[in-house]
Short mmCIF file of N, CA and C in Angstrom, two decimals:
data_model
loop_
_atom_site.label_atom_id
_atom_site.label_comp_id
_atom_site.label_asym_id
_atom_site.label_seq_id
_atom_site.Cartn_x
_atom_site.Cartn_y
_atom_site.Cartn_z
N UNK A 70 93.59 89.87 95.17
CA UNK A 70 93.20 91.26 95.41
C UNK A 70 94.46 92.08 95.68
N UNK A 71 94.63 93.33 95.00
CA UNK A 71 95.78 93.90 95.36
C UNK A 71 95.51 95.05 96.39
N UNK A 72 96.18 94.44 97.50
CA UNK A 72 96.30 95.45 98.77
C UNK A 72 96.17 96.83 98.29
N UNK A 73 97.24 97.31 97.28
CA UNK A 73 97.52 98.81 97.51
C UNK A 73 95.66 99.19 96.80
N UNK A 74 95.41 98.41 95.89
CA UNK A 74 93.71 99.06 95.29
C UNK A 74 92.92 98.95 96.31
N UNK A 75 92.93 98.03 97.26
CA UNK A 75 92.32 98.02 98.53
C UNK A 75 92.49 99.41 99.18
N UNK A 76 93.51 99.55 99.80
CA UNK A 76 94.47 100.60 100.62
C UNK A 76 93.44 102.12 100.25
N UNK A 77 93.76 102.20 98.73
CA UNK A 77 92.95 103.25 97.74
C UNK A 77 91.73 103.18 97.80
N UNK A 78 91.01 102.27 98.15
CA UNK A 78 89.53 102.28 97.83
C UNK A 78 88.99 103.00 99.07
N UNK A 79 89.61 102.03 100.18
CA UNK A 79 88.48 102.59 101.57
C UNK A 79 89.66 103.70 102.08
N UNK A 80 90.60 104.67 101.91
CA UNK A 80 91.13 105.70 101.97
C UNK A 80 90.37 106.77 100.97
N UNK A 81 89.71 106.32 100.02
CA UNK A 81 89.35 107.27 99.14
C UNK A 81 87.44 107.08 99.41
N UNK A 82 87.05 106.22 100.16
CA UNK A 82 85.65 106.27 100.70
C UNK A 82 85.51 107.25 101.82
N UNK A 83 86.42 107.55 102.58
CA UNK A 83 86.42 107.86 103.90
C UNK A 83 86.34 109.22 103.27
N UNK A 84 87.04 109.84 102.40
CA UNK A 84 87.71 110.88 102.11
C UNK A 84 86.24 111.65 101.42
N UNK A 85 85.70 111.10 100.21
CA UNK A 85 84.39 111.55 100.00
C UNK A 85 82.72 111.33 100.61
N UNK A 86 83.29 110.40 101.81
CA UNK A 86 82.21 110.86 102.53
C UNK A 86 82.55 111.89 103.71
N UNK A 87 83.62 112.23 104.22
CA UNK A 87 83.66 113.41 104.62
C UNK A 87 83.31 114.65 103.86
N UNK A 88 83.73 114.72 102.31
CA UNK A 88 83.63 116.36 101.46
C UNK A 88 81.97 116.15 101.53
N UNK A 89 81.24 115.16 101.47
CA UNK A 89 79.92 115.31 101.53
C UNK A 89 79.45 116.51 102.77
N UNK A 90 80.04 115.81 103.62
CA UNK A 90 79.56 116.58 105.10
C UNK A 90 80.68 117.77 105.23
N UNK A 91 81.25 118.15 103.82
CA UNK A 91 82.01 119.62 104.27
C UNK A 91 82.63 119.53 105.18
N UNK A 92 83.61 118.71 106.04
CA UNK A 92 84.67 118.39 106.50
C UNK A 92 85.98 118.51 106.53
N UNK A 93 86.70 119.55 106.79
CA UNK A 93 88.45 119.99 106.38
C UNK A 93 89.06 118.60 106.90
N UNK A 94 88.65 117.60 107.46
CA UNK A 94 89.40 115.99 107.71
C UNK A 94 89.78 115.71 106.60
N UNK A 95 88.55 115.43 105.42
CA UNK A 95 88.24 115.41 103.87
C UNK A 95 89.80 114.50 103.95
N UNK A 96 91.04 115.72 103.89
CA UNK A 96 92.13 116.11 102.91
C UNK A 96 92.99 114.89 103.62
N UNK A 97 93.26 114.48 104.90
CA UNK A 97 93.95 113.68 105.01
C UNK A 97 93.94 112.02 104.34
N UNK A 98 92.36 111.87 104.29
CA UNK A 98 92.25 110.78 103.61
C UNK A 98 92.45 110.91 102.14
N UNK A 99 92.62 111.98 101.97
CA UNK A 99 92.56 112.27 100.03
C UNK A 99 94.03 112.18 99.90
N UNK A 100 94.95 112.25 100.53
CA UNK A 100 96.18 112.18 100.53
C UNK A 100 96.91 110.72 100.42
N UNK A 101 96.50 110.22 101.30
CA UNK A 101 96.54 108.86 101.70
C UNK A 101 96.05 107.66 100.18
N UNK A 102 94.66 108.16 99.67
CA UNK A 102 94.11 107.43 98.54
C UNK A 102 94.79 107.96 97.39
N UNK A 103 95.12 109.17 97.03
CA UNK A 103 95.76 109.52 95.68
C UNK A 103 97.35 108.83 95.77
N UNK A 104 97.58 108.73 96.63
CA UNK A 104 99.46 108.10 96.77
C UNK A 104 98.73 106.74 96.64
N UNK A 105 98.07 106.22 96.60
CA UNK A 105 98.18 104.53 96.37
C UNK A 105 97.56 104.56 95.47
N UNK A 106 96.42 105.25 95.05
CA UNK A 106 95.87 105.56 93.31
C UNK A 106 96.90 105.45 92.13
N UNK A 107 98.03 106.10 92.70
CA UNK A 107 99.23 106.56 91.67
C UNK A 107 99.24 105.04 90.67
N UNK A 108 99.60 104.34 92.16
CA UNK A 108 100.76 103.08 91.95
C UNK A 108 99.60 101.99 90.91
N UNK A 109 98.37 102.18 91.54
CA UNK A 109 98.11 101.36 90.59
C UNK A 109 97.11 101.21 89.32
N UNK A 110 97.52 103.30 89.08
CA UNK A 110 97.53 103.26 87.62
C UNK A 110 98.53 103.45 86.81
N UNK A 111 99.13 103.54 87.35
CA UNK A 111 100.72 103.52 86.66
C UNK A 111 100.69 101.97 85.81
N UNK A 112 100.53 101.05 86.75
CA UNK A 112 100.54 99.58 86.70
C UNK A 112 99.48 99.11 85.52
N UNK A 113 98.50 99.88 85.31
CA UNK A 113 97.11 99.93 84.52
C UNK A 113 97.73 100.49 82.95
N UNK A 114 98.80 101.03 83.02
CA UNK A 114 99.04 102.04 82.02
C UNK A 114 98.25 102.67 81.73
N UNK A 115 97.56 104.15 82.85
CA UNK A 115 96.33 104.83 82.36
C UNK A 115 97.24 106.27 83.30
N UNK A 116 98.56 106.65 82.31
CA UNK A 116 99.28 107.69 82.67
C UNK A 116 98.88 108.91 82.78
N UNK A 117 97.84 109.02 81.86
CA UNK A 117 97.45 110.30 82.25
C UNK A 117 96.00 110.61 83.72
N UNK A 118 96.12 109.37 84.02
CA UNK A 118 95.70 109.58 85.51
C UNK A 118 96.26 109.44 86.32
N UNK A 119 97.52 108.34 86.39
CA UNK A 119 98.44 108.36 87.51
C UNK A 119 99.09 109.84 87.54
N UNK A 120 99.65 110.47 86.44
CA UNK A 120 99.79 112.34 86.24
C UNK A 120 98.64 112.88 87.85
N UNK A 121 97.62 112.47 87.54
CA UNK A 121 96.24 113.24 87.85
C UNK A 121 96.23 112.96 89.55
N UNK A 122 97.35 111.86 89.95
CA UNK A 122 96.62 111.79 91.16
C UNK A 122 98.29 112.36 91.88
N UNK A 123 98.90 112.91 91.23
CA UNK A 123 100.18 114.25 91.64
C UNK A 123 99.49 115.39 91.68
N UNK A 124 98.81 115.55 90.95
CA UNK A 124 97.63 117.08 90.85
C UNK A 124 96.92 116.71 91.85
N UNK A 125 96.11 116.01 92.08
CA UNK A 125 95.27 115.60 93.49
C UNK A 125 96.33 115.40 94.52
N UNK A 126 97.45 115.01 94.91
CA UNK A 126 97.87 115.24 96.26
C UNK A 126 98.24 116.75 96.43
N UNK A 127 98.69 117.42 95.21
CA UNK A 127 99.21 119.04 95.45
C UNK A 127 98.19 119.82 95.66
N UNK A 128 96.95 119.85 94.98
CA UNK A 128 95.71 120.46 95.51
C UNK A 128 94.74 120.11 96.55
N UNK A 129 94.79 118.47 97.57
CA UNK A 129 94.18 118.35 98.06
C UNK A 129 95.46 119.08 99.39
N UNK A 130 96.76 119.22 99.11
CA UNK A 130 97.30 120.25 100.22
C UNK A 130 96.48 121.13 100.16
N UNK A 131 96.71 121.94 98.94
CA UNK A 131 96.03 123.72 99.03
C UNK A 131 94.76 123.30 99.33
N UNK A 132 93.97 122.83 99.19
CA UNK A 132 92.29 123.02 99.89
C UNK A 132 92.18 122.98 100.90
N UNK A 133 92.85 121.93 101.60
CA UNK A 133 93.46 121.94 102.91
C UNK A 133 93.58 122.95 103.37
N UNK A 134 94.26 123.75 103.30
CA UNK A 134 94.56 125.02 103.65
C UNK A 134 93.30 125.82 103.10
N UNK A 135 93.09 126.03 102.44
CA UNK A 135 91.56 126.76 101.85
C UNK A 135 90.04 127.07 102.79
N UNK A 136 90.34 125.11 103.10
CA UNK A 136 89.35 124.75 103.32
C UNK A 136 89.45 125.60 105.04
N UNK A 137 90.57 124.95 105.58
CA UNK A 137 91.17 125.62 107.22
C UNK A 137 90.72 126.95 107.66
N UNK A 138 91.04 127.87 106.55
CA UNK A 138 91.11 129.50 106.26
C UNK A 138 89.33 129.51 106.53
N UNK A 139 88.87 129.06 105.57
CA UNK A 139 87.39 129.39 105.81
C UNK A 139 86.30 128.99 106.60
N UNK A 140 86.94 127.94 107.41
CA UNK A 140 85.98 127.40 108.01
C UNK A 140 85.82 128.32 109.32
N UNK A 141 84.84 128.92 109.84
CA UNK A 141 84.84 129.58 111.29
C UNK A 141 85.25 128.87 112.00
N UNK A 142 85.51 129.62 113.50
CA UNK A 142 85.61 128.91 114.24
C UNK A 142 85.12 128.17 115.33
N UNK A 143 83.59 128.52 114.84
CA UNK A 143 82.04 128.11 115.58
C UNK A 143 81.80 127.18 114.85
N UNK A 144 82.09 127.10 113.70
CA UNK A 144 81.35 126.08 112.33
C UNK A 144 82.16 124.77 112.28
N UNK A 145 81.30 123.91 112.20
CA UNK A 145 82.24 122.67 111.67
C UNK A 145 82.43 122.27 110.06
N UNK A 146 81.51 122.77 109.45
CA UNK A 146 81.37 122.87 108.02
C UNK A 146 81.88 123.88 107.31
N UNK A 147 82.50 124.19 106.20
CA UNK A 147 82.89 125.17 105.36
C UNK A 147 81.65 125.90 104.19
N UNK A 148 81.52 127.07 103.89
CA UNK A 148 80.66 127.40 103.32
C UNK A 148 80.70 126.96 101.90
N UNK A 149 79.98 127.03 101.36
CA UNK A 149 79.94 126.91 99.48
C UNK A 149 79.33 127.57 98.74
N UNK A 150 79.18 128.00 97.78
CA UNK A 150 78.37 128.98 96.63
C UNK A 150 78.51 128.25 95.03
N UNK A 151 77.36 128.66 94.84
CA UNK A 151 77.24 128.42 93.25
C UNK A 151 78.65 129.35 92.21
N UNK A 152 78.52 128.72 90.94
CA UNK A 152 79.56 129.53 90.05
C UNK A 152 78.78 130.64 89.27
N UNK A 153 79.07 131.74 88.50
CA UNK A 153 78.35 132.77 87.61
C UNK A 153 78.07 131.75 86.56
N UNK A 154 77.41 132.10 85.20
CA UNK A 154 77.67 131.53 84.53
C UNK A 154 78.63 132.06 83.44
N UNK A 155 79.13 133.04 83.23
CA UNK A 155 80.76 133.02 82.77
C UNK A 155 81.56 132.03 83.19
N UNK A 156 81.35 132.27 84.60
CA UNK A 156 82.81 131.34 85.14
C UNK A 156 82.38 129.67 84.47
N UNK A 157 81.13 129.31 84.84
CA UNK A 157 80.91 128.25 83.68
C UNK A 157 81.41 128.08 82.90
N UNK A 158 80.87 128.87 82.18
CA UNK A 158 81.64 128.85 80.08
C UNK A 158 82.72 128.56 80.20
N UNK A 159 83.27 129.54 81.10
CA UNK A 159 85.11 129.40 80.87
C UNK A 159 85.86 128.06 81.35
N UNK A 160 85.04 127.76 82.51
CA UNK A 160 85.26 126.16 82.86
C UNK A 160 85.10 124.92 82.14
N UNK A 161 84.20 125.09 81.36
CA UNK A 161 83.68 123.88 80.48
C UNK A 161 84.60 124.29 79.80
N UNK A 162 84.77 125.52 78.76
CA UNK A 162 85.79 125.40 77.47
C UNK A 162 87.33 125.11 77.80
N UNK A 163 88.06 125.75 78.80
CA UNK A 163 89.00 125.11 79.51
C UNK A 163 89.38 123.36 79.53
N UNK A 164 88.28 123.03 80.29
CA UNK A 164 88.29 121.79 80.33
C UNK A 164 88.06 120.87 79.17
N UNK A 165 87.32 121.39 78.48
CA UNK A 165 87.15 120.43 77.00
C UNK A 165 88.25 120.85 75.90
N UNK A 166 89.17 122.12 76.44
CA UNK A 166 90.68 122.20 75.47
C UNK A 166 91.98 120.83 76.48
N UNK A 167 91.72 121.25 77.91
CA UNK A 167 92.44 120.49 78.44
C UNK A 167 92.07 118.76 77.62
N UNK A 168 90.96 118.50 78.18
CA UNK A 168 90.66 116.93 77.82
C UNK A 168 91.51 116.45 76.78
N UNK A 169 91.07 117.30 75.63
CA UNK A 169 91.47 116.83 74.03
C UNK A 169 93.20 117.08 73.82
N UNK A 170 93.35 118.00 74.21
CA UNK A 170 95.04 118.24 73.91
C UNK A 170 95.60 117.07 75.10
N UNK A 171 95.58 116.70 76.03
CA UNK A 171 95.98 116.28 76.63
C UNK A 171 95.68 114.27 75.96
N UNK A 172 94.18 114.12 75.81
CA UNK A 172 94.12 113.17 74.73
C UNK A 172 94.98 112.47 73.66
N UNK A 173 95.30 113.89 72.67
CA UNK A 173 96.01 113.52 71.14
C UNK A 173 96.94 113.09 71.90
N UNK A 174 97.85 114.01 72.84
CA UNK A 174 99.42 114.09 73.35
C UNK A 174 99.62 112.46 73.45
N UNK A 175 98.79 111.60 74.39
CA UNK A 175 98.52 110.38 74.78
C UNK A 175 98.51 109.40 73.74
N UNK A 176 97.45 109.59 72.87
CA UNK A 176 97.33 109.08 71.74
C UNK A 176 99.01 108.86 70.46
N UNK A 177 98.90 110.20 70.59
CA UNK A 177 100.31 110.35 69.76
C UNK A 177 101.86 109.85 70.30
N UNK A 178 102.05 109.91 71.43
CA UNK A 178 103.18 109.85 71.90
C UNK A 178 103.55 108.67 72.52
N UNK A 179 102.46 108.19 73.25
CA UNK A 179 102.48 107.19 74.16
C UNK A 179 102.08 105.15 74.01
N UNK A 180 101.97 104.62 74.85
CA UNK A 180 101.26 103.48 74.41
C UNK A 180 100.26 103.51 75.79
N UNK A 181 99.57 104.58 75.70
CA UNK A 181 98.09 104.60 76.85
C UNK A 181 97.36 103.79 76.15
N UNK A 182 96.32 103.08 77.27
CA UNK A 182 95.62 102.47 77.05
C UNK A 182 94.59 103.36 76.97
N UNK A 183 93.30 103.58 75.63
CA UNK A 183 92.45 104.39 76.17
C UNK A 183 92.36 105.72 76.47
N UNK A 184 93.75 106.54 75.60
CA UNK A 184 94.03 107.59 75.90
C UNK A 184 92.59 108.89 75.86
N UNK A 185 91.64 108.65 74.83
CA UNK A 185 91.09 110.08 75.03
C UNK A 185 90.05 109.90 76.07
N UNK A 186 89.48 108.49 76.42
CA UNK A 186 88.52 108.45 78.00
C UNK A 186 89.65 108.94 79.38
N UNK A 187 90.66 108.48 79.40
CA UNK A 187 91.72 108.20 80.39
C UNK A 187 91.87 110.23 80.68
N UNK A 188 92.09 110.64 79.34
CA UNK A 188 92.13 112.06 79.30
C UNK A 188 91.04 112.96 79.96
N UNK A 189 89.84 112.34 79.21
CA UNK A 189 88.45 113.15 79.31
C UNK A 189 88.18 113.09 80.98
N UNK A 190 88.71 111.76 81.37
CA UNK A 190 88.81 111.88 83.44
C UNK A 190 89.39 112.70 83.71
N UNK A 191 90.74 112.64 83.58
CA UNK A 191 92.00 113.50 84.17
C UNK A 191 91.57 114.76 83.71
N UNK A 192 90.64 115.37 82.67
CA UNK A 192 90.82 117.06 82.09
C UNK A 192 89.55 117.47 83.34
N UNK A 193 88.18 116.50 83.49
CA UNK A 193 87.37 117.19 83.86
C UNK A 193 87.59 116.80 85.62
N UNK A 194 88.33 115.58 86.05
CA UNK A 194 88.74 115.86 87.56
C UNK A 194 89.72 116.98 87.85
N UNK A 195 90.39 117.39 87.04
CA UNK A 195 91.32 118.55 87.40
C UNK A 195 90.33 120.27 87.81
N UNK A 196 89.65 119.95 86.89
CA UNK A 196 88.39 121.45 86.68
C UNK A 196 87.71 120.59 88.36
N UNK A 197 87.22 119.85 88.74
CA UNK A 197 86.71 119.38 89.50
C UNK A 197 87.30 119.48 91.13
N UNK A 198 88.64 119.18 91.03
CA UNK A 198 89.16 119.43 91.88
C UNK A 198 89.21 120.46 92.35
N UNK A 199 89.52 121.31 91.81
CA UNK A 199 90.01 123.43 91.60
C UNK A 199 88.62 123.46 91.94
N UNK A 200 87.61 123.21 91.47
CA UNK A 200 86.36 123.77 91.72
C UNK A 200 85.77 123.36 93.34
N UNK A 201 86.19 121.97 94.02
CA UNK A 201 85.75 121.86 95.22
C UNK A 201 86.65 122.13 96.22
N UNK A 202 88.23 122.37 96.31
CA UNK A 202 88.98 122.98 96.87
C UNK A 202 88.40 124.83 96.83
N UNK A 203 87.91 125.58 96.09
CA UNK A 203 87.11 126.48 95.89
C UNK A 203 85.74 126.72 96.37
N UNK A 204 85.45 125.19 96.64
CA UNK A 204 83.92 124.88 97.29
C UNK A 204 82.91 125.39 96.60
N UNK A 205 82.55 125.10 95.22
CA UNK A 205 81.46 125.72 94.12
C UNK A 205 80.91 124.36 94.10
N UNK A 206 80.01 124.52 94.00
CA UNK A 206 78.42 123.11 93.81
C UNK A 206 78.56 122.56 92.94
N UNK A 207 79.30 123.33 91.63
CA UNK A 207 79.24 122.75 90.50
C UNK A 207 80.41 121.48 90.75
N UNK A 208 81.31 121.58 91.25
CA UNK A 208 82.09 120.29 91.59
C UNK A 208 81.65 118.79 91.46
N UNK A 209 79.89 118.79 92.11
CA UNK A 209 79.52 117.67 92.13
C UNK A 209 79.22 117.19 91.13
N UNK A 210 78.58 117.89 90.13
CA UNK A 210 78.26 117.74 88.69
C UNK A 210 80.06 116.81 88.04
N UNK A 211 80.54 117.79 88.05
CA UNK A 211 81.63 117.02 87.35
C UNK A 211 81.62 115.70 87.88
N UNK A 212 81.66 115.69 89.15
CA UNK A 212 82.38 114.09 89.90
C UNK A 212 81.07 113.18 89.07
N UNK A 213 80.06 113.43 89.24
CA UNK A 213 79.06 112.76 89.18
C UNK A 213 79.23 112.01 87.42
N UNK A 214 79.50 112.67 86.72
CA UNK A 214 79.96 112.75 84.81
C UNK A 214 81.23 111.96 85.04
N UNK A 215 82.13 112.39 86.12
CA UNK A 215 83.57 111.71 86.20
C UNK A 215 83.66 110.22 86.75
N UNK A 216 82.43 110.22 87.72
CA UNK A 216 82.33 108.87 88.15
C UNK A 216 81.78 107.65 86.80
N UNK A 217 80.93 108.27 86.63
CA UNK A 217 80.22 107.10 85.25
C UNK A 217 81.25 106.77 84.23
N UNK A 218 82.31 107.91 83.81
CA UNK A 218 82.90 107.25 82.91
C UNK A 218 83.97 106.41 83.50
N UNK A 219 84.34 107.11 84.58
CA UNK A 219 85.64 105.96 85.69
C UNK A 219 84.97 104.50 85.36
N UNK A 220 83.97 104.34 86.00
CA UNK A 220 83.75 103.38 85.94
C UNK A 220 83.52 102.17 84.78
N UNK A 221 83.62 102.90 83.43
CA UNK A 221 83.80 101.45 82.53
C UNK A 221 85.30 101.67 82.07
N UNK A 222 85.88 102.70 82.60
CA UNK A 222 87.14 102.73 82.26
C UNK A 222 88.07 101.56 83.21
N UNK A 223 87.72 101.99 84.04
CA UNK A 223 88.00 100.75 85.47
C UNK A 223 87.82 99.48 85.50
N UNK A 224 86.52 99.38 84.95
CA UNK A 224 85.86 97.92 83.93
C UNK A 224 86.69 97.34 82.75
N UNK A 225 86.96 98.08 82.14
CA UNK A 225 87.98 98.09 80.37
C UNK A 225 89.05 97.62 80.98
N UNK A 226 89.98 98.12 81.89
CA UNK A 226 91.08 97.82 82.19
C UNK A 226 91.61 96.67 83.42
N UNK A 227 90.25 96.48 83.54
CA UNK A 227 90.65 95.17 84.69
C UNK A 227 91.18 95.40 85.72
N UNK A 228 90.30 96.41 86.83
CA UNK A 228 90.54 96.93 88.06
C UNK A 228 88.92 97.09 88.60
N UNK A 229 88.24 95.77 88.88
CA UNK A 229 87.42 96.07 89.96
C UNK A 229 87.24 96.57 90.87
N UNK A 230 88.12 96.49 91.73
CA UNK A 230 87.75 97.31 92.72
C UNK A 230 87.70 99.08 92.67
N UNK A 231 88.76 99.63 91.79
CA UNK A 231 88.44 100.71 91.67
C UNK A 231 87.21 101.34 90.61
N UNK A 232 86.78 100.15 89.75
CA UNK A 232 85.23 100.46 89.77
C UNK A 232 84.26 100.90 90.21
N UNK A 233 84.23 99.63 91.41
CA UNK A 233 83.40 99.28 92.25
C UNK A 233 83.20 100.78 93.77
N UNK A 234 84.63 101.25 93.45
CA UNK A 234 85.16 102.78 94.62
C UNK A 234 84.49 103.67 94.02
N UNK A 235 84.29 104.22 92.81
CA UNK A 235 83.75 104.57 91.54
C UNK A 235 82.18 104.83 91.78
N UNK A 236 81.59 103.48 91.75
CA UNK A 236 79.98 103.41 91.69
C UNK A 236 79.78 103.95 92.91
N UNK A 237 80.35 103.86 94.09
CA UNK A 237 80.04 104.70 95.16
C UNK A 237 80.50 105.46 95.51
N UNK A 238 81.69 106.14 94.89
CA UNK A 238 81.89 107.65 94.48
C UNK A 238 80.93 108.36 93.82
N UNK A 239 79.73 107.63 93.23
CA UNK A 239 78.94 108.12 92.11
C UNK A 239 77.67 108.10 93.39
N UNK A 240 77.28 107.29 94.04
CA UNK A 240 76.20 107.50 94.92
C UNK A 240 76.79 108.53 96.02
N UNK A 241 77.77 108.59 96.56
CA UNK A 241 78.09 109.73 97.74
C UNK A 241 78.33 111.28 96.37
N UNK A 242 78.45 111.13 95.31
CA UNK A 242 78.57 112.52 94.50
C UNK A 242 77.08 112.83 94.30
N UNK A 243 76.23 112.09 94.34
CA UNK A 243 75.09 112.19 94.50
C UNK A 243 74.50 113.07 95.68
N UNK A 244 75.03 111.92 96.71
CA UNK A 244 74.64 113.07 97.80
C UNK A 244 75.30 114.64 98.46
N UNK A 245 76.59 114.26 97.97
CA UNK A 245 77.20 115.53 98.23
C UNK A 245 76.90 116.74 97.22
N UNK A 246 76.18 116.47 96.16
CA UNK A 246 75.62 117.72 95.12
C UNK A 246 74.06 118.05 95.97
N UNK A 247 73.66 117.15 96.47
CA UNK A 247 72.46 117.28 97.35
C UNK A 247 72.84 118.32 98.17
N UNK A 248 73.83 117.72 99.35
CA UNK A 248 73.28 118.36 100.58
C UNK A 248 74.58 119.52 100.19
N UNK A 249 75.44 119.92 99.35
CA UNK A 249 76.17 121.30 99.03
C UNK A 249 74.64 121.90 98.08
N UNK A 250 74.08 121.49 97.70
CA UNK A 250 72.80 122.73 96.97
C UNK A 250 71.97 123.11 98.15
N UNK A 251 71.96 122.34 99.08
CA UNK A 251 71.16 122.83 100.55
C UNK A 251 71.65 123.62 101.12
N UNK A 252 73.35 123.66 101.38
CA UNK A 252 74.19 124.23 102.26
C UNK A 252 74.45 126.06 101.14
N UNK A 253 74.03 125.95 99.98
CA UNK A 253 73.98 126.82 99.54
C UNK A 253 73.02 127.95 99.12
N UNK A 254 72.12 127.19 99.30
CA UNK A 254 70.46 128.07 99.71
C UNK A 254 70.71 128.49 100.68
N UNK A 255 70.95 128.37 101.49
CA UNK A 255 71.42 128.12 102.96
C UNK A 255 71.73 129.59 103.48
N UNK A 256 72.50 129.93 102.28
CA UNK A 256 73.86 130.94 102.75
C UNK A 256 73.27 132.68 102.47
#
């Protein structure tokens, strides 16, 4: 078993079961799991996610801060809201130019393993990220799409355990699209 996927797994459990419960803690554990994420996809040769988890330590700073800014100071939770649906459109098409260009680049240049799944993670966790550092509902949707494919990607490449972090990234994205659609009626 490799420690550091260990290290990553229950650093990166802690971390999304706090964003469930809207928690500005969230960010310290997200910090902690994307720096040992790095190392062992780097090791996976799945570069364009080890890329992805430099974007996840630089934005789980700024949400951090985001998250700080908005939270009252009566509240222990941060608020959330739905997206328009423009901002939709523009998110999905964004993200499905990111995915694919970022894909070929992989494909073409590199020796990724798996480059346009490896991509299609890294394009729609990036939209994903921006979107729950932003605190929009739609976040969970992505994770929830991002978790299923992690997971045979994780499978393909011979990293159980971050599978296995995966399938219950996929049950806590579950609940955190739950109780953020509650917290947003709510508002």
């Amino acid at each position: 078993m490799n420690p550091v996927e260990l290290a990553a797994s229950l650093l990166g459990l802690a971390n999304i079961a706090l964003l469930v419960r809207r928690s500005v803690w969230s960010f310290p554990f997200a910090l902690g799991s994307v720096s040992c994420t790095g190392v062992v996809l780097w090791d996976a040769r799945l570069y364009a996610e080890t890329g992805l988890q430099a974007f996840f330590f630089a934005t789980n700073l700024w949400g951090w801060w985001l998250w700080a800014q908005a939270r009252g100071a009566e509240e222990s939770a941060v608020p959330v809201r739905w997206m328009s649906m423009p901002e939709r459109m523009t998110w999905s098409g964004a993200t499905t130019v990111l995915s694919l260009s970022l894909g070929w680049l992989l494909h073409r240049f590199t020796n990724a393993a798996l480059p346009f799944a490896d991509s299609a993670v890294t394009g729609a966790s990036i939209a994903a990220q921006i979107l729950l550092s932003l605190r929009r509902v739609e976040n969970w949707v992505l994770w929830v799409a991002i978790d299923v494919v992690a997971i045979g990607l994780y499978l393909a490449r011979g990293l159980p355990l971050l599978a296995t972090l995966y399938a219950v990234f996929l049950v806590l994205s579950v609940l955190g699209l739950r109780q953020w659609t509650k917290a947003a009626r709510s508002c």
